[in-house]
Amino acid sequence: MKRQRKKYETPKKPWDKQRIEREKKLLKEYGLRRKREIWRAEALLRKYRRIARELNARPDEEREKQLFAKLKKLGILASENATLDDVLSLTVESFLERRLQTLVYRKGLANTPKHARQLIVHGKVFIGDRKVPFPSYLVPVDEEGKIRVVTEG
């Protein structure tokens, strides 16, 4: 069986006041359960920024196209003619905005972000015909219109 790896890194300075305050604000705004969810989004951001920096140093058309295609599919890069600078200017919020929990709340299918989370965990949220029980699911642009909440049954 394949060993599960951590998908995040804990902060290097555990008692940094500005970071703690910023994380508290994000927890409240996006209705997250624990800071680990923020750290996972930061890890994703670090991954894509690292790839963009490598491509800036050693240009590779094919990898650059793949990077832009992946980020456009996820809805993180909006513009059609994006550059590496756009990837480098991404923030944690751009990843948190694409989570299923946030999208259910933003579409008005739930009253609060925490309510959206509860609906998802209880199996009331479907994307097309598929039940998605993960609040952290990053919703691709083509699936965004298929999100629906089934309250009965």
Short mmCIF file of C-alpha atoms in Angstrom, two decimals:
data_model
loop_
_atom_site.label_atom_id
_atom_site.label_comp_id
_atom_site.label_asym_id
_atom_site.label_seq_id
_atom_site.Cartn_x
_atom_site.Cartn_y
_atom_site.Cartn_z
CA MET A 1 0.00 0.00 0.00
CA LYS A 2 1.27 3.45 -0.90
CA ARG A 3 2.31 5.61 2.03
CA GLN A 4 0.33 8.83 2.51
CA ARG A 5 2.46 11.97 2.64
CA LYS A 6 1.70 15.25 4.30
CA LYS A 7 0.39 17.76 1.78
CA TYR A 8 1.45 20.79 3.81
CA GLU A 9 4.30 22.25 5.84
CA THR A 10 3.92 23.78 9.26
CA PRO A 11 5.14 27.38 9.63
CA LYS A 12 8.81 27.88 10.50
CA LYS A 13 7.94 30.46 13.18
CA PRO A 14 5.05 28.98 15.18
CA TRP A 15 4.40 32.13 17.24
CA ASP A 16 4.53 34.84 14.56
CA LYS A 17 1.75 37.25 15.53
CA GLN A 18 1.07 38.68 12.05
CA ARG A 19 0.79 35.19 10.53
CA ILE A 20 -1.52 34.01 13.31
CA GLU A 21 -3.81 37.02 12.85
CA ARG A 22 -3.85 36.59 9.06
CA GLU A 23 -4.68 32.88 9.42
CA LYS A 24 -7.45 33.63 11.93
CA LYS A 25 -9.02 36.05 9.47
CA LEU A 26 -8.84 33.47 6.65
CA LEU A 27 -10.32 30.76 8.90
CA LYS A 28 -13.30 32.97 9.65
CA GLU A 29 -13.79 34.28 6.10
CA TYR A 30 -13.66 30.87 4.39
CA GLY A 31 -15.21 28.81 7.23
CA LEU A 32 -12.22 26.49 7.47
CA ARG A 33 -11.98 23.88 10.21
CA ARG A 34 -8.29 24.16 11.04
CA LYS A 35 -5.17 26.00 9.94
CA ARG A 36 -3.92 22.88 8.21
CA GLU A 37 -6.33 23.72 5.35
CA ILE A 38 -4.64 27.10 4.90
CA TRP A 39 -1.23 25.44 4.97
CA ARG A 40 -2.34 23.03 2.21
CA ALA A 41 -3.39 25.98 0.02
CA GLU A 42 -0.05 27.66 0.76
CA ALA A 43 1.76 24.46 -0.27
CA LEU A 44 -0.11 24.42 -3.59
CA LEU A 45 0.72 28.09 -4.11
CA ARG A 46 4.41 27.43 -3.35
CA LYS A 47 4.42 24.52 -5.83
CA TYR A 48 3.05 26.56 -8.74
CA ARG A 49 5.20 29.61 -7.92
CA ARG A 50 8.31 27.39 -7.79
CA ILE A 51 7.47 25.97 -11.23
CA ALA A 52 6.96 29.51 -12.58
CA ARG A 53 10.34 30.64 -11.17
CA GLU A 54 12.06 27.63 -12.77
CA LEU A 55 10.40 28.44 -16.10
CA ASN A 56 11.51 32.06 -15.74
CA ALA A 57 15.11 30.91 -15.30
CA ARG A 58 15.05 28.20 -17.99
CA PRO A 59 12.21 28.79 -20.47
CA ASP A 60 10.40 25.69 -21.71
CA GLU A 61 7.37 26.34 -23.94
CA GLU A 62 5.77 22.94 -23.37
CA ARG A 63 5.93 23.05 -19.54
CA GLU A 64 4.75 26.66 -19.58
CA LYS A 65 1.69 25.69 -21.66
CA GLN A 66 0.95 22.81 -19.27
CA LEU A 67 1.20 25.11 -16.25
CA PHE A 68 -1.14 27.71 -17.76
CA ALA A 69 -3.60 25.02 -18.93
CA LYS A 70 -3.74 23.48 -15.44
CA LEU A 71 -4.28 26.82 -13.68
CA LYS A 72 -6.91 27.94 -16.23
CA LYS A 73 -8.75 24.62 -15.88
CA LEU A 74 -8.88 25.12 -12.11
CA GLY A 75 -10.06 28.71 -12.61
CA ILE A 76 -7.13 30.21 -10.76
CA LEU A 77 -5.81 32.08 -13.81
CA ALA A 78 -8.64 33.98 -15.47
CA SER A 79 -7.00 35.77 -18.40
CA GLU A 80 -6.42 33.95 -21.67
CA ASN A 81 -3.01 35.57 -22.29
CA ALA A 82 -1.49 34.94 -18.86
CA THR A 83 2.21 35.32 -18.14
CA LEU A 84 4.58 33.86 -15.58
CA ASP A 85 4.25 37.12 -13.64
CA ASP A 86 0.54 36.38 -13.21
CA VAL A 87 1.42 32.98 -11.71
CA LEU A 88 3.98 34.60 -9.40
CA SER A 89 1.39 37.15 -8.23
CA LEU A 90 -1.13 34.50 -7.11
CA THR A 91 -2.21 34.47 -3.46
CA VAL A 92 -3.53 31.88 -1.02
CA GLU A 93 -6.98 33.43 -1.42
CA SER A 94 -7.02 32.55 -5.13
CA PHE A 95 -6.80 28.85 -4.17
CA LEU A 96 -9.25 29.15 -1.26
CA GLU A 97 -11.80 30.78 -3.60
CA ARG A 98 -11.83 27.66 -5.82
CA ARG A 99 -12.72 25.24 -2.99
CA LEU A 100 -16.13 23.57 -3.17
CA GLN A 101 -17.05 24.95 0.25
CA THR A 102 -16.43 28.55 -0.84
CA LEU A 103 -18.23 28.12 -4.17
CA VAL A 104 -21.34 26.62 -2.52
CA TYR A 105 -21.46 29.64 -0.20
CA ARG A 106 -20.71 32.22 -2.93
CA LYS A 107 -23.46 30.77 -5.17
CA GLY A 108 -25.97 31.32 -2.37
CA LEU A 109 -26.68 27.61 -1.85
CA ALA A 110 -25.71 27.97 1.84
CA ASN A 111 -26.21 30.74 4.40
CA THR A 112 -22.64 30.78 5.76
CA PRO A 113 -19.32 29.13 4.84
CA LYS A 114 -19.72 26.78 7.81
CA HIS A 115 -23.22 25.86 6.62
CA ALA A 116 -21.75 25.09 3.18
CA ARG A 117 -19.18 22.84 4.82
CA GLN A 118 -21.87 20.99 6.76
CA LEU A 119 -23.98 20.44 3.63
CA ILE A 120 -20.96 19.01 1.81
CA VAL A 121 -19.86 16.71 4.64
CA HIS A 122 -23.43 15.42 5.10
CA GLY A 123 -23.56 14.44 1.43
CA LYS A 124 -26.10 17.01 0.23
CA VAL A 125 -23.88 18.62 -2.44
CA PHE A 126 -23.57 17.11 -5.91
CA ILE A 127 -21.50 18.08 -8.92
CA GLY A 128 -23.52 16.74 -11.83
CA ASP A 129 -24.52 13.23 -10.72
CA ARG A 130 -21.53 12.79 -8.41
CA LYS A 131 -21.71 13.33 -4.65
CA VAL A 132 -18.59 15.19 -3.48
CA PRO A 133 -18.07 14.85 0.30
CA PHE A 134 -14.86 16.93 0.40
CA PRO A 135 -15.09 20.66 1.25
CA SER A 136 -11.51 21.11 0.06
CA TYR A 137 -12.24 19.83 -3.49
CA LEU A 138 -10.82 22.32 -6.00
CA VAL A 139 -13.63 22.80 -8.52
CA PRO A 140 -12.61 23.06 -12.19
CA VAL A 141 -14.26 25.82 -14.22
CA ASP A 142 -16.27 23.37 -16.37
CA GLU A 143 -17.84 21.76 -13.25
CA GLU A 144 -18.69 25.06 -11.54
CA GLY A 145 -22.13 25.35 -13.16
CA LYS A 146 -23.07 21.76 -12.22
CA ILE A 147 -22.96 22.32 -8.43
CA ARG A 148 -26.30 21.64 -6.79
CA VAL A 149 -27.64 20.99 -3.29
CA VAL A 150 -30.19 18.24 -2.70
CA THR A 151 -31.94 18.84 0.64
CA GLU A 152 -34.56 16.06 0.62
CA GLY A 153 -33.73 12.40 1.20
#
